[in-house]
């Protein structure tokens, strides 16, 4: 997560996803001056957008990578009166119960074990009537045409399974998010999808995401799966070639799960 490639990844993903994600944020019934938590904020790409979108909001971004947090503070200093960043462990948030009107967690749950514990912490710090907004990635929701000897679908069919078993992570958490939220008795659960593809997203931006994945994860994939580093890089390069080919098509379906913390009615 601290690798230089992650900075590129976060920037490219924000550029690709935010235009379709913004209307999902705007539908939430937030108070005039909402408190917003961005858990796993990275370099503050989305924290800053949330502060700019909701003019009177106070936004707190938290992460465990100090280099990312420092970069965020330096980059978004003009918003420091309403936007702050802290080093915090999402498994044990140093935050009071029922603090936030909107708790956001994007691109995190697939990368850590015990994802449900993170969601439980988000529920705890969200006000009754407040919202959770989560992007839980799912690595079977990528589709690439086969344009050469390698079929990228062979990679995505196998590598995430092997990687997840070794790291105790759920790289298909996107399809499991609804059940996770339902088991916590949350209300107004919705599953929406941002479509990052070669029609809606600039090809260079889409390719930049895959390039960052290649540069940041090839060594780990080679260590933890049956794919060598050489073959891993070759598969990612095949994906990039498809994305950049004006005659080819590729798509990444990005799940966006949302729910509302129920308001407990008082009985007399």
CSV table of N, CA and C in Angstrom, one decimal, residues 5 7-20 45 49 142 144 194-213 239-240 243-244 250 252:
chain,number,residue,atom,x,y,z
A,5,UNK,N,3.6,3.0,-6.7
A,5,UNK,CA,2.5,2.7,-7.7
A,5,UNK,C,1.1,3.0,-7.1
A,7,UNK,N,0.2,5.5,-5.3
A,7,UNK,CA,-0.2,6.9,-5.6
A,7,UNK,C,-0.7,7.1,-7.0
A,8,UNK,N,-0.1,6.5,-8.0
A,8,UNK,CA,-0.6,6.5,-9.3
A,8,UNK,C,-2.0,5.8,-9.4
A,9,UNK,N,-2.1,4.7,-8.7
A,9,UNK,CA,-3.3,4.0,-8.8
A,9,UNK,C,-4.5,4.8,-8.2
A,10,UNK,N,-4.3,5.4,-7.1
A,10,UNK,CA,-5.4,6.1,-6.4
A,10,UNK,C,-5.8,7.3,-7.3
A,11,UNK,N,-4.8,8.0,-7.9
A,11,UNK,CA,-5.2,9.1,-8.8
A,11,UNK,C,-5.9,8.7,-10.0
A,12,UNK,N,-5.5,7.6,-10.7
A,12,UNK,CA,-6.2,7.1,-11.9
A,12,UNK,C,-7.6,6.6,-11.5
A,13,UNK,N,-7.7,5.8,-10.4
A,13,UNK,CA,-9.0,5.3,-10.0
A,13,UNK,C,-10.0,6.4,-9.7
A,14,UNK,N,-9.5,7.5,-9.0
A,14,UNK,CA,-10.4,8.6,-8.7
A,14,UNK,C,-10.9,9.2,-10.0
A,15,UNK,N,-10.0,9.4,-11.0
A,15,UNK,CA,-10.3,10.1,-12.2
A,15,UNK,C,-11.4,9.2,-13.0
A,16,UNK,N,-11.2,7.9,-12.9
A,16,UNK,CA,-12.1,7.0,-13.7
A,16,UNK,C,-13.4,6.9,-13.0
A,17,UNK,N,-13.5,6.8,-11.7
A,17,UNK,CA,-14.7,6.4,-11.0
A,17,UNK,C,-15.5,7.6,-10.5
A,18,UNK,N,-14.9,8.7,-10.1
A,18,UNK,CA,-15.6,9.8,-9.5
A,18,UNK,C,-16.7,10.4,-10.3
A,19,UNK,N,-16.6,10.6,-11.6
A,19,UNK,CA,-17.7,11.1,-12.4
A,19,UNK,C,-19.0,10.4,-12.2
A,20,UNK,N,-18.9,9.0,-12.2
A,20,UNK,CA,-20.2,8.2,-12.0
A,20,UNK,C,-20.5,8.1,-10.5
A,45,UNK,N,-7.5,11.7,-2.3
A,45,UNK,CA,-8.1,12.0,-3.6
A,45,UNK,C,-9.6,12.2,-3.4
A,49,UNK,N,-12.4,15.7,-2.6
A,49,UNK,CA,-13.6,15.9,-3.5
A,49,UNK,C,-14.9,15.9,-2.6
A,142,UNK,N,-13.9,-8.0,-14.0
A,142,UNK,CA,-13.1,-7.4,-15.0
A,142,UNK,C,-13.2,-8.3,-16.3
A,144,UNK,N,-11.8,-8.6,-20.3
A,144,UNK,CA,-10.9,-8.2,-21.4
A,144,UNK,C,-11.0,-9.2,-22.6
A,194,UNK,N,-20.3,1.4,-10.8
A,194,UNK,CA,-19.6,2.3,-11.7
A,194,UNK,C,-19.0,1.4,-12.8
A,195,UNK,N,-19.2,1.8,-14.1
A,195,UNK,CA,-18.7,1.1,-15.2
A,195,UNK,C,-17.4,1.8,-15.8
A,196,UNK,N,-16.3,1.2,-15.5
A,196,UNK,CA,-15.0,1.8,-16.0
A,196,UNK,C,-14.7,0.9,-17.3
A,197,UNK,N,-14.9,1.5,-18.4
A,197,UNK,CA,-14.6,0.8,-19.6
A,197,UNK,C,-14.0,1.7,-20.7
A,198,UNK,N,-13.8,1.1,-21.8
A,198,UNK,CA,-13.1,1.9,-22.9
A,198,UNK,C,-14.0,2.8,-23.7
A,199,UNK,N,-15.2,2.9,-23.3
A,199,UNK,CA,-16.2,3.9,-23.8
A,199,UNK,C,-16.4,5.0,-22.9
A,200,UNK,N,-16.5,4.8,-21.6
A,200,UNK,CA,-16.8,5.8,-20.6
A,200,UNK,C,-15.6,6.5,-20.0
A,201,UNK,N,-14.5,5.8,-20.1
A,201,UNK,CA,-13.3,6.2,-19.4
A,201,UNK,C,-12.2,6.4,-20.5
A,202,UNK,N,-11.4,7.5,-20.4
A,202,UNK,CA,-10.3,7.6,-21.3
A,202,UNK,C,-9.4,6.4,-21.3
A,203,UNK,N,-9.0,5.9,-22.4
A,203,UNK,CA,-8.2,4.6,-22.4
A,203,UNK,C,-6.9,4.8,-21.6
A,204,UNK,N,-6.3,6.0,-21.7
A,204,UNK,CA,-5.1,6.2,-21.0
A,204,UNK,C,-5.3,6.1,-19.5
A,205,UNK,N,-6.4,6.6,-19.0
A,205,UNK,CA,-6.7,6.5,-17.6
A,205,UNK,C,-7.0,5.1,-17.1
A,206,UNK,N,-7.7,4.4,-17.9
A,206,UNK,CA,-8.0,2.9,-17.6
A,206,UNK,C,-6.7,2.2,-17.6
A,207,UNK,N,-5.9,2.4,-18.6
A,207,UNK,CA,-4.6,1.7,-18.7
A,207,UNK,C,-3.7,2.0,-17.5
A,208,UNK,N,-3.8,3.3,-17.0
A,208,UNK,CA,-2.9,3.7,-15.9
A,208,UNK,C,-3.2,2.9,-14.6
A,209,UNK,N,-4.5,2.5,-14.5
A,209,UNK,CA,-4.9,1.7,-13.3
A,209,UNK,C,-4.2,0.3,-13.4
A,210,UNK,N,-4.3,-0.3,-14.6
A,210,UNK,CA,-3.7,-1.6,-14.7
A,210,UNK,C,-2.2,-1.6,-14.6
A,211,UNK,N,-1.6,-0.5,-15.2
A,211,UNK,CA,-0.2,-0.4,-15.1
A,211,UNK,C,0.3,-0.3,-13.6
A,212,UNK,N,-0.5,0.5,-12.8
A,212,UNK,CA,-0.2,0.6,-11.4
A,212,UNK,C,-0.3,-0.7,-10.7
A,213,UNK,N,-1.4,-1.5,-11.0
A,213,UNK,CA,-1.5,-2.8,-10.4
A,213,UNK,C,-0.4,-3.7,-10.8
A,239,UNK,N,-3.5,-7.0,-20.9
A,239,UNK,CA,-4.7,-6.2,-20.6
A,239,UNK,C,-4.5,-4.7,-21.0
A,240,UNK,N,-3.3,-4.2,-20.8
A,240,UNK,CA,-3.0,-2.8,-21.2
A,240,UNK,C,-3.1,-2.6,-22.7
A,243,UNK,N,-6.7,-2.5,-23.7
A,243,UNK,CA,-7.3,-1.2,-23.4
A,243,UNK,C,-6.9,-0.1,-24.3
A,244,UNK,N,-5.6,-0.1,-24.7
A,244,UNK,CA,-5.1,1.0,-25.6
A,244,UNK,C,-5.4,0.8,-27.1
A,250,UNK,N,-12.7,-3.3,-23.2
A,250,UNK,CA,-12.4,-3.9,-21.8
A,250,UNK,C,-13.3,-3.2,-20.9
A,252,UNK,N,-14.4,-2.8,-16.4
A,252,UNK,CA,-14.2,-3.1,-15.0
A,252,UNK,C,-15.5,-2.7,-14.3
